[in-house]
PDB file of C-alpha atoms in Angstrom:
ATOM      1  CA  MET A  17       0.000   0.000   0.000  1.00  0.00           C
ATOM      2  CA  LEU A  18       1.864   3.115   1.201  1.00  0.00           C
ATOM      3  CA  ALA A  19       5.221   1.431   0.653  1.00  0.00           C
ATOM      4  CA  ASP A  20       4.496   1.257  -3.080  1.00  0.00           C
ATOM      5  CA  VAL A  21       3.938   5.017  -3.386  1.00  0.00           C
ATOM      6  CA  ILE A  22       6.063   6.510  -0.594  1.00  0.00           C
ATOM      7  CA  ASP A  23       8.766   7.618  -3.054  1.00  0.00           C
ATOM      8  CA  LEU A  24       6.103   9.554  -4.990  1.00  0.00           C
ATOM      9  CA  LEU A  25       4.814  11.520  -2.010  1.00  0.00           C
ATOM     10  CA  ALA A  26       6.033  14.878  -0.719  1.00  0.00           C
ATOM     11  CA  CYS A  27       5.587  16.686   2.560  1.00  0.00           C
ATOM     12  CA  PRO A  28       2.665  19.135   2.229  1.00  0.00           C
ATOM     13  CA  LEU A  29       4.404  21.536   4.612  1.00  0.00           C
ATOM     14  CA  CYS A  30       7.857  21.823   3.047  1.00  0.00           C
ATOM     15  CA  GLY A  31       7.779  19.747  -0.152  1.00  0.00           C
ATOM     16  CA  ALA A  32      10.554  17.396   0.959  1.00  0.00           C
ATOM     17  CA  ARG A  33      10.587  13.716   0.002  1.00  0.00           C
ATOM     18  CA  THR A  34       9.010  11.299   2.442  1.00  0.00           C
ATOM     19  CA  HIS A  35       9.798   7.907   3.943  1.00  0.00           C
ATOM     20  CA  LEU A  36       8.043   5.395   6.167  1.00  0.00           C
ATOM     21  CA  ALA A  37       9.207   5.239   9.776  1.00  0.00           C
ATOM     22  CA  GLY A  38       7.282   2.869  11.994  1.00  0.00           C
ATOM     23  CA  GLY A  39       3.688   3.990  12.087  1.00  0.00           C
ATOM     24  CA  SER A  40       4.203   7.316  10.376  1.00  0.00           C
ATOM     25  CA  VAL A  41       5.210   9.054   7.161  1.00  0.00           C
ATOM     26  CA  ARG A  42       8.083  11.480   7.736  1.00  0.00           C
ATOM     27  CA  CYS A  43      10.136  13.922   5.734  1.00  0.00           C
ATOM     28  CA  GLY A  44      13.759  15.006   6.041  1.00  0.00           C
ATOM     29  CA  SER A  45      12.709  18.225   7.783  1.00  0.00           C
ATOM     30  CA  GLY A  46      11.166  16.295  10.640  1.00  0.00           C
ATOM     31  CA  HIS A  47       7.476  16.670   9.794  1.00  0.00           C
ATOM     32  CA  SER A  48       5.516  13.537  10.670  1.00  0.00           C
ATOM     33  CA  PHE A  49       2.077  12.220   9.675  1.00  0.00           C
ATOM     34  CA  ASP A  50       0.407   9.268  11.379  1.00  0.00           C
ATOM     35  CA  VAL A  51      -0.567   6.155   9.448  1.00  0.00           C
ATOM     36  CA  ALA A  52      -3.956   4.852  10.588  1.00  0.00           C
ATOM     37  CA  ARG A  53      -4.379   1.181  11.383  1.00  0.00           C
ATOM     38  CA  GLN A  54      -6.621   0.913   8.289  1.00  0.00           C
ATOM     39  CA  GLY A  55      -3.594   1.748   6.133  1.00  0.00           C
ATOM     40  CA  TYR A  56      -4.125   5.356   5.055  1.00  0.00           C
ATOM     41  CA  VAL A  57      -2.036   8.355   6.088  1.00  0.00           C
ATOM     42  CA  ASN A  58      -3.544  11.688   7.096  1.00  0.00           C
ATOM     43  CA  MET A  59      -1.488  14.505   5.546  1.00  0.00           C
ATOM     44  CA  LEU A  60      -3.893  17.357   6.146  1.00  0.00           C
ATOM     45  CA  THR A  61      -2.100  20.439   7.424  1.00  0.00           C
ATOM     46  CA  ARG A  62      -5.228  22.147   8.714  1.00  0.00           C
ATOM     47  CA  PRO A  63      -8.967  21.388   8.932  1.00  0.00           C
ATOM     48  CA  ALA A  64     -10.501  20.933   5.490  1.00  0.00           C
ATOM     49  CA  GLY A  65     -13.956  21.532   4.054  1.00  0.00           C
ATOM     50  CA  THR A  66     -16.914  19.202   3.913  1.00  0.00           C
ATOM     51  CA  ALA A  67     -16.056  15.522   3.546  1.00  0.00           C
ATOM     52  CA  ASP A  68     -18.218  12.530   2.705  1.00  0.00           C
ATOM     53  CA  THR A  69     -19.903  11.032   5.754  1.00  0.00           C
ATOM     54  CA  PRO A  70     -19.792   7.319   6.680  1.00  0.00           C
ATOM     55  CA  ASP A  71     -23.334   6.888   5.317  1.00  0.00           C
ATOM     56  CA  MET A  72     -22.409   8.500   1.993  1.00  0.00           C
ATOM     57  CA  VAL A  73     -19.302   6.341   1.714  1.00  0.00           C
ATOM     58  CA  ALA A  74     -21.263   3.171   2.483  1.00  0.00           C
ATOM     59  CA  ALA A  75     -23.868   4.069  -0.144  1.00  0.00           C
ATOM     60  CA  ARG A  76     -21.145   4.704  -2.731  1.00  0.00           C
ATOM     61  CA  ALA A  77     -19.445   1.409  -1.972  1.00  0.00           C
ATOM     62  CA  ARG A  78     -22.715  -0.525  -2.314  1.00  0.00           C
ATOM     63  CA  PHE A  79     -23.617   1.105  -5.598  1.00  0.00           C
ATOM     64  CA  LEU A  80     -20.229   1.106  -7.322  1.00  0.00           C
ATOM     65  CA  ASP A  81     -19.176  -2.337  -6.121  1.00  0.00           C
ATOM     66  CA  ALA A  82     -22.389  -3.713  -7.651  1.00  0.00           C
ATOM     67  CA  GLY A  83     -20.993  -2.679 -11.049  1.00  0.00           C
ATOM     68  CA  HIS A  84     -23.659  -0.156 -11.997  1.00  0.00           C
ATOM     69  CA  TYR A  85     -21.075   2.287 -13.366  1.00  0.00           C
ATOM     70  CA  GLY A  86     -18.933  -0.458 -14.882  1.00  0.00           C
ATOM     71  CA  PRO A  87     -18.863   1.087 -18.389  1.00  0.00           C
ATOM     72  CA  LEU A  88     -17.336   4.272 -16.956  1.00  0.00           C
ATOM     73  CA  ALA A  89     -14.757   2.324 -14.930  1.00  0.00           C
ATOM     74  CA  ARG A  90     -13.732   0.363 -18.038  1.00  0.00           C
ATOM     75  CA  ARG A  91     -13.393   3.544 -20.096  1.00  0.00           C
ATOM     76  CA  LEU A  92     -11.128   5.075 -17.472  1.00  0.00           C
ATOM     77  CA  ALA A  93      -9.060   1.892 -17.433  1.00  0.00           C
ATOM     78  CA  ARG A  94      -8.542   2.201 -21.184  1.00  0.00           C
ATOM     79  CA  LEU A  95      -7.446   5.816 -20.799  1.00  0.00           C
ATOM     80  CA  CYS A  96      -4.925   4.763 -18.139  1.00  0.00           C
ATOM     81  CA  ALA A  97      -3.511   1.845 -20.135  1.00  0.00           C
ATOM     82  CA  GLY A  98       0.286   1.863 -20.034  1.00  0.00           C
ATOM     83  CA  ALA A  99       0.521   4.348 -17.152  1.00  0.00           C
ATOM     84  CA  GLU A 100       2.972   3.439 -14.388  1.00  0.00           C
ATOM     85  CA  VAL A 101       1.626   5.932 -11.832  1.00  0.00           C
ATOM     86  CA  VAL A 102      -2.055   6.867 -11.620  1.00  0.00           C
ATOM     87  CA  ALA A 103      -3.436   9.275  -9.019  1.00  0.00           C
ATOM     88  CA  ASP A 104      -7.055  10.085  -8.261  1.00  0.00           C
ATOM     89  CA  ALA A 105      -7.865  13.502  -6.785  1.00  0.00           C
ATOM     90  CA  GLY A 106     -11.174  12.928  -5.035  1.00  0.00           C
ATOM     91  CA  ALA A 107     -10.758   9.161  -5.078  1.00  0.00           C
ATOM     92  CA  GLY A 108     -13.535   8.319  -2.638  1.00  0.00           C
ATOM     93  CA  THR A 109     -13.513   4.578  -2.023  1.00  0.00           C
ATOM     94  CA  GLY A 110     -10.828   4.059  -4.674  1.00  0.00           C
ATOM     95  CA  HIS A 111     -13.217   2.211  -7.004  1.00  0.00           C
ATOM     96  CA  TYR A 112     -12.169   3.886 -10.249  1.00  0.00           C
ATOM     97  CA  LEU A 113      -8.485   4.040  -9.319  1.00  0.00           C
ATOM     98  CA  ALA A 114      -8.361   0.319  -8.580  1.00  0.00           C
ATOM     99  CA  ALA A 115     -10.046  -0.453 -11.910  1.00  0.00           C
ATOM    100  CA  ALA A 116      -7.589   1.778 -13.779  1.00  0.00           C
ATOM    101  CA  LEU A 117      -4.351   0.161 -12.602  1.00  0.00           C
ATOM    102  CA  GLY A 118      -2.673  -2.089 -15.144  1.00  0.00           C
ATOM    103  CA  ASP A 119       0.010  -4.693 -14.512  1.00  0.00           C
ATOM    104  CA  GLY A 120       2.669  -3.249 -12.200  1.00  0.00           C
ATOM    105  CA  ALA A 121       1.091   0.220 -12.018  1.00  0.00           C
ATOM    106  CA  VAL A 122       0.715   1.967  -8.665  1.00  0.00           C
ATOM    107  CA  GLY A 123      -1.992   4.354  -7.553  1.00  0.00           C
ATOM    108  CA  ILE A 124      -2.326   7.299  -5.161  1.00  0.00           C
ATOM    109  CA  ALA A 125      -5.817   7.825  -3.735  1.00  0.00           C
ATOM    110  CA  LEU A 126      -6.290  11.407  -2.536  1.00  0.00           C
ATOM    111  CA  ASP A 127      -9.447  12.440  -0.696  1.00  0.00           C
ATOM    112  CA  VAL A 128     -10.482  14.641   2.191  1.00  0.00           C
ATOM    113  CA  SER A 129     -12.694  11.930   3.722  1.00  0.00           C
ATOM    114  CA  LYS A 130     -10.923   9.503   6.017  1.00  0.00           C
ATOM    115  CA  HIS A 131     -14.068   7.368   5.943  1.00  0.00           C
ATOM    116  CA  ALA A 132     -13.670   6.933   2.190  1.00  0.00           C
ATOM    117  CA  LEU A 133      -9.944   6.285   2.383  1.00  0.00           C
ATOM    118  CA  ARG A 134     -10.404   3.456   4.852  1.00  0.00           C
ATOM    119  CA  ARG A 135     -11.949   1.643   1.895  1.00  0.00           C
ATOM    120  CA  ALA A 136      -9.538   3.053  -0.697  1.00  0.00           C
ATOM    121  CA  ALA A 137      -6.587   1.674   1.261  1.00  0.00           C
ATOM    122  CA  ARG A 138      -8.036  -1.816   0.694  1.00  0.00           C
ATOM    123  CA  ALA A 139      -9.285  -1.274  -2.864  1.00  0.00           C
ATOM    124  CA  HIS A 140      -6.098  -2.566  -4.517  1.00  0.00           C
ATOM    125  CA  PRO A 141      -2.795  -3.963  -3.203  1.00  0.00           C
ATOM    126  CA  ARG A 142      -0.805  -1.246  -5.008  1.00  0.00           C
ATOM    127  CA  VAL A 143      -2.892   1.773  -3.949  1.00  0.00           C
ATOM    128  CA  GLY A 144      -1.623   4.170  -1.287  1.00  0.00           C
ATOM    129  CA  ALA A 145      -4.382   6.217   0.369  1.00  0.00           C
ATOM    130  CA  VAL A 146      -3.694   9.768   1.561  1.00  0.00           C
ATOM    131  CA  VAL A 147      -6.062  12.175   3.304  1.00  0.00           C
ATOM    132  CA  ALA A 148      -5.478  15.488   1.549  1.00  0.00           C
ATOM    133  CA  ASP A 149      -7.336  18.676   0.661  1.00  0.00           C
ATOM    134  CA  VAL A 150      -7.427  19.304  -3.098  1.00  0.00           C
ATOM    135  CA  TRP A 151      -7.482  23.067  -2.448  1.00  0.00           C
ATOM    136  CA  ARG A 152      -4.124  22.913  -0.660  1.00  0.00           C
ATOM    137  CA  PRO A 153      -0.701  21.769  -1.941  1.00  0.00           C
ATOM    138  CA  LEU A 154      -1.058  18.089  -2.764  1.00  0.00           C
ATOM    139  CA  PRO A 155       1.295  15.728  -0.900  1.00  0.00           C
ATOM    140  CA  VAL A 156       2.735  14.453  -4.183  1.00  0.00           C
ATOM    141  CA  GLY A 157       6.112  15.285  -5.646  1.00  0.00           C
ATOM    142  CA  ASP A 158       6.661  17.282  -8.842  1.00  0.00           C
ATOM    143  CA  ASP A 159       6.332  15.426 -12.165  1.00  0.00           C
ATOM    144  CA  ARG A 160       5.432  12.081 -10.569  1.00  0.00           C
ATOM    145  CA  VAL A 161       2.055  11.121 -12.105  1.00  0.00           C
ATOM    146  CA  ASP A 162       1.352   9.724 -15.583  1.00  0.00           C
ATOM    147  CA  VAL A 163      -2.452   9.982 -15.413  1.00  0.00           C
ATOM    148  CA  LEU A 164      -4.437  12.009 -12.889  1.00  0.00           C
ATOM    149  CA  LEU A 165      -8.121  11.114 -12.505  1.00  0.00           C
ATOM    150  CA  ASN A 166     -10.713  13.600 -11.297  1.00  0.00           C
ATOM    151  CA  VAL A 167     -14.192  12.066 -11.117  1.00  0.00           C
ATOM    152  CA  PHE A 168     -17.028  14.305  -9.915  1.00  0.00           C
ATOM    153  CA  ALA A 169     -14.540  16.142  -7.686  1.00  0.00           C
ATOM    154  CA  PRO A 170     -13.080  19.649  -7.184  1.00  0.00           C
ATOM    155  CA  ARG A 171     -10.139  20.725  -9.339  1.00  0.00           C
ATOM    156  CA  ASN A 172      -6.937  22.572  -8.465  1.00  0.00           C
ATOM    157  CA  ALA A 173      -5.353  23.282 -11.851  1.00  0.00           C
ATOM    158  CA  PRO A 174      -1.925  24.551 -10.685  1.00  0.00           C
ATOM    159  CA  GLU A 175      -1.415  21.577  -8.383  1.00  0.00           C
ATOM    160  CA  PHE A 176      -2.677  19.112 -10.984  1.00  0.00           C
ATOM    161  CA  ALA A 177      -0.196  20.505 -13.512  1.00  0.00           C
ATOM    162  CA  ARG A 178       2.634  20.368 -10.987  1.00  0.00           C
ATOM    163  CA  VAL A 179       2.275  16.683 -10.120  1.00  0.00           C
ATOM    164  CA  LEU A 180       1.821  15.483 -13.724  1.00  0.00           C
ATOM    165  CA  ARG A 181       4.881  14.332 -15.606  1.00  0.00           C
ATOM    166  CA  PRO A 182       5.672  15.998 -18.956  1.00  0.00           C
ATOM    167  CA  GLY A 183       3.319  14.381 -21.429  1.00  0.00           C
ATOM    168  CA  GLY A 184       0.981  13.239 -18.641  1.00  0.00           C
ATOM    169  CA  THR A 185      -2.793  13.369 -18.887  1.00  0.00           C
ATOM    170  CA  LEU A 186      -5.517  14.777 -16.666  1.00  0.00           C
ATOM    171  CA  VAL A 187      -8.809  12.886 -17.079  1.00  0.00           C
ATOM    172  CA  VAL A 188     -11.885  14.734 -15.782  1.00  0.00           C
ATOM    173  CA  VAL A 189     -15.331  13.144 -15.466  1.00  0.00           C
ATOM    174  CA  THR A 190     -18.388  15.375 -15.108  1.00  0.00           C
ATOM    175  CA  PRO A 191     -22.095  14.488 -15.273  1.00  0.00           C
ATOM    176  CA  GLY A 192     -23.838  14.854 -18.613  1.00  0.00           C
ATOM    177  CA  PRO A 193     -27.077  16.848 -18.904  1.00  0.00           C
ATOM    178  CA  GLY A 194     -29.257  13.718 -18.732  1.00  0.00           C
ATOM    179  CA  HIS A 195     -27.533  12.112 -15.775  1.00  0.00           C
ATOM    180  CA  LEU A 196     -29.890  10.305 -13.379  1.00  0.00           C
ATOM    181  CA  ARG A 197     -33.080  11.121 -15.216  1.00  0.00           C
ATOM    182  CA  PRO A 198     -35.905  10.696 -14.251  1.00  0.00           C
ATOM    183  CA  LEU A 199     -34.676  10.593 -10.624  1.00  0.00           C
ATOM    184  CA  VAL A 200     -33.633  14.245 -10.693  1.00  0.00           C
ATOM    185  CA  GLU A 201     -37.156  15.348 -11.533  1.00  0.00           C
ATOM    186  CA  ARG A 202     -39.120  12.761  -9.549  1.00  0.00           C
ATOM    187  CA  LEU A 203     -37.044  12.991  -6.366  1.00  0.00           C
ATOM    188  CA  GLY A 204     -36.131  16.694  -6.479  1.00  0.00           C
ATOM    189  CA  LEU A 205     -32.380  16.050  -6.711  1.00  0.00           C
ATOM    190  CA  LEU A 206     -29.720  18.630  -7.538  1.00  0.00           C
ATOM    191  CA  SER A 207     -29.580  19.037 -11.320  1.00  0.00           C
ATOM    192  CA  VAL A 208     -26.511  19.468 -13.508  1.00  0.00           C
ATOM    193  CA  ASP A 209     -25.470  23.110 -13.711  1.00  0.00           C
ATOM    194  CA  GLU A 210     -25.968  24.378 -17.274  1.00  0.00           C
ATOM    195  CA  ASP A 211     -22.727  26.381 -16.909  1.00  0.00           C
ATOM    196  CA  LYS A 212     -20.717  23.365 -15.753  1.00  0.00           C
ATOM    197  CA  GLU A 213     -18.734  22.996 -18.979  1.00  0.00           C
ATOM    198  CA  ARG A 214     -17.929  26.711 -19.075  1.00  0.00           C
ATOM    199  CA  ARG A 215     -16.778  26.591 -15.461  1.00  0.00           C
ATOM    200  CA  LEU A 216     -14.689  23.501 -16.208  1.00  0.00           C
ATOM    201  CA  GLU A 217     -12.932  25.346 -19.029  1.00  0.00           C
ATOM    202  CA  GLU A 218     -12.378  28.382 -16.832  1.00  0.00           C
ATOM    203  CA  SER A 219     -10.974  26.319 -13.963  1.00  0.00           C
ATOM    204  CA  LEU A 220      -8.476  24.415 -16.141  1.00  0.00           C
ATOM    205  CA  GLY A 221      -7.908  26.571 -19.223  1.00  0.00           C
ATOM    206  CA  GLY A 222      -5.109  28.636 -17.752  1.00  0.00           C
ATOM    207  CA  ALA A 223      -2.969  25.591 -16.927  1.00  0.00           C
ATOM    208  CA  PHE A 224      -4.280  22.925 -19.323  1.00  0.00           C
ATOM    209  CA  THR A 225      -5.268  22.401 -22.931  1.00  0.00           C
ATOM    210  CA  ARG A 226      -8.232  20.154 -23.717  1.00  0.00           C
ATOM    211  CA  GLU A 227      -7.094  17.251 -25.888  1.00  0.00           C
ATOM    212  CA  GLY A 228     -10.428  15.554 -26.377  1.00  0.00           C
ATOM    213  CA  GLU A 229     -13.776  14.615 -24.910  1.00  0.00           C
ATOM    214  CA  GLU A 230     -15.864  11.461 -24.970  1.00  0.00           C
ATOM    215  CA  THR A 231     -19.363  10.673 -23.773  1.00  0.00           C
ATOM    216  CA  GLU A 232     -20.329   7.547 -21.858  1.00  0.00           C
ATOM    217  CA  GLU A 233     -24.076   6.953 -21.675  1.00  0.00           C
ATOM    218  CA  PHE A 234     -26.098   3.892 -20.715  1.00  0.00           C
ATOM    219  CA  THR A 235     -29.361   2.918 -19.029  1.00  0.00           C
ATOM    220  CA  LEU A 236     -29.658   1.338 -15.605  1.00  0.00           C
ATOM    221  CA  SER A 237     -32.513  -0.702 -14.175  1.00  0.00           C
ATOM    222  CA  LEU A 238     -32.526   0.122 -10.468  1.00  0.00           C
ATOM    223  CA  GLY A 239     -34.592  -1.211  -7.590  1.00  0.00           C
ATOM    224  CA  HIS A 240     -35.673   1.063  -4.780  1.00  0.00           C
ATOM    225  CA  GLU A 241     -32.703   0.149  -2.574  1.00  0.00           C
ATOM    226  CA  GLU A 242     -30.282   0.927  -5.417  1.00  0.00           C
ATOM    227  CA  VAL A 243     -32.024   4.241  -6.046  1.00  0.00           C
ATOM    228  CA  GLY A 244     -31.505   5.104  -2.403  1.00  0.00           C
ATOM    229  CA  ALA A 245     -27.809   4.259  -2.717  1.00  0.00           C
ATOM    230  CA  VAL A 246     -27.178   6.341  -5.843  1.00  0.00           C
ATOM    231  CA  VAL A 247     -28.907   9.334  -4.264  1.00  0.00           C
ATOM    232  CA  GLY A 248     -27.224   8.816  -0.896  1.00  0.00           C
ATOM    233  CA  MET A 249     -23.709   8.730  -2.341  1.00  0.00           C
ATOM    234  CA  GLY A 250     -23.927  12.104  -4.112  1.00  0.00           C
ATOM    235  CA  PRO A 251     -24.338  15.784  -3.244  1.00  0.00           C
ATOM    236  CA  SER A 252     -28.109  15.478  -2.985  1.00  0.00           C
ATOM    237  CA  ALA A 253     -27.529  13.528   0.237  1.00  0.00           C
ATOM    238  CA  TRP A 254     -26.742  16.859   1.918  1.00  0.00           C
ATOM    239  CA  HIS A 255     -29.983  18.481   0.724  1.00  0.00           C
ATOM    240  CA  THR A 256     -32.659  15.768   1.006  1.00  0.00           C
ATOM    241  CA  ARG A 257     -34.501  14.760   4.177  1.00  0.00           C
ATOM    242  CA  PRO A 258     -34.340  10.953   4.522  1.00  0.00           C
ATOM    243  CA  GLU A 259     -38.030  10.486   5.326  1.00  0.00           C
ATOM    244  CA  GLU A 260     -39.156  12.617   2.367  1.00  0.00           C
ATOM    245  CA  LEU A 261     -36.732  10.827   0.059  1.00  0.00           C
ATOM    246  CA  ALA A 262     -37.940   7.399   1.174  1.00  0.00           C
ATOM    247  CA  ALA A 263     -41.545   8.375   0.473  1.00  0.00           C
ATOM    248  CA  LYS A 264     -40.704   9.640  -3.018  1.00  0.00           C
ATOM    249  CA  ILE A 265     -38.663   6.526  -3.827  1.00  0.00           C
ATOM    250  CA  GLY A 266     -41.645   4.412  -2.732  1.00  0.00           C
ATOM    251  CA  ASP A 267     -43.746   6.095  -5.423  1.00  0.00           C
ATOM    252  CA  LEU A 268     -41.320   5.110  -8.213  1.00  0.00           C
ATOM    253  CA  PRO A 269     -41.704   2.000 -10.365  1.00  0.00           C
ATOM    254  CA  ASP A 270     -39.670  -0.927  -9.033  1.00  0.00           C
ATOM    255  CA  PRO A 271     -37.394  -1.287 -10.882  1.00  0.00           C
ATOM    256  CA  VAL A 272     -37.085   2.098 -12.565  1.00  0.00           C
ATOM    257  CA  GLU A 273     -35.139   2.887 -15.741  1.00  0.00           C
ATOM    258  CA  VAL A 274     -32.452   5.505 -15.030  1.00  0.00           C
ATOM    259  CA  SER A 275     -30.089   7.276 -17.441  1.00  0.00           C
ATOM    260  CA  ALA A 276     -26.372   7.473 -16.683  1.00  0.00           C
ATOM    261  CA  SER A 277     -24.520  10.173 -18.623  1.00  0.00           C
ATOM    262  CA  PHE A 278     -20.863  11.137 -18.230  1.00  0.00           C
ATOM    263  CA  ARG A 279     -18.524  13.519 -20.028  1.00  0.00           C
ATOM    264  CA  VAL A 280     -14.936  12.270 -19.998  1.00  0.00           C
ATOM    265  CA  SER A 281     -12.443  14.944 -21.034  1.00  0.00           C
ATOM    266  CA  ARG A 282      -8.667  14.643 -21.477  1.00  0.00           C
ATOM    267  CA  TRP A 283      -6.305  17.532 -20.720  1.00  0.00           C
ATOM    268  CA  ALA A 284      -2.595  18.196 -21.188  1.00  0.00           C
ATOM    269  CA  ALA A 285      -0.678  20.643 -19.026  1.00  0.00           C
ATOM    270  CA  ARG A 286       0.533  23.758 -20.828  1.00  0.00           C
ATOM    271  CA  THR A 287       4.314  23.946 -21.024  1.00  0.00           C
TER     272      THR A 287
END
């Protein structure tokens, strides 16, 4: 786990290289970060923003591990083919990162939720899980990553460009306009922002050039329990009262046909 990626990490306080020492990750300047018994290391330097709760993480694990988003995971694996080092900024449970690792490749799972990284640390034998805030300096050395994944997660363009090797690729996944229909309308979920693509370009355009974009769309047949999981694992979980949600789900057909729509864009750092 961490031993496979320790040479790729950097101290978030001073940028020095890191090494494992007993139950901690340390740098040459003497900064130390504890390794949890579940296998992840917490390298936050100050309190971070909102993180996924245990319930959200459990819902995500149930839904993704059932293979419902398998076509997206397989597409990401194809985009990572041949990469020796893959990182995921906003890795969650490590589901997509684990699927993306080819023979001998190693992965760095970065997320602000320790609850998610408890699972990410076990998602693959060559994944190292690190609690980190994407809005702060990432605890990854310069020019270390071949492919950086960013799936439904915040983006820090300068830091993403810094950790990518020359010729490396940033892969960003955002929801398409039809994602989770008809659940969005029937359950009153948060809808996709019409300005999302413009904001994506604005957030990355200064440091990256878009190399291409693909669309992954498919239809899911979901029972009521699976509907509850897909809603509970996303941002709508923060804005929906459980009792109201349960009542609305009970009014849906069982199973219900649901659209999955993803935009997968590839970016190269500007030199």
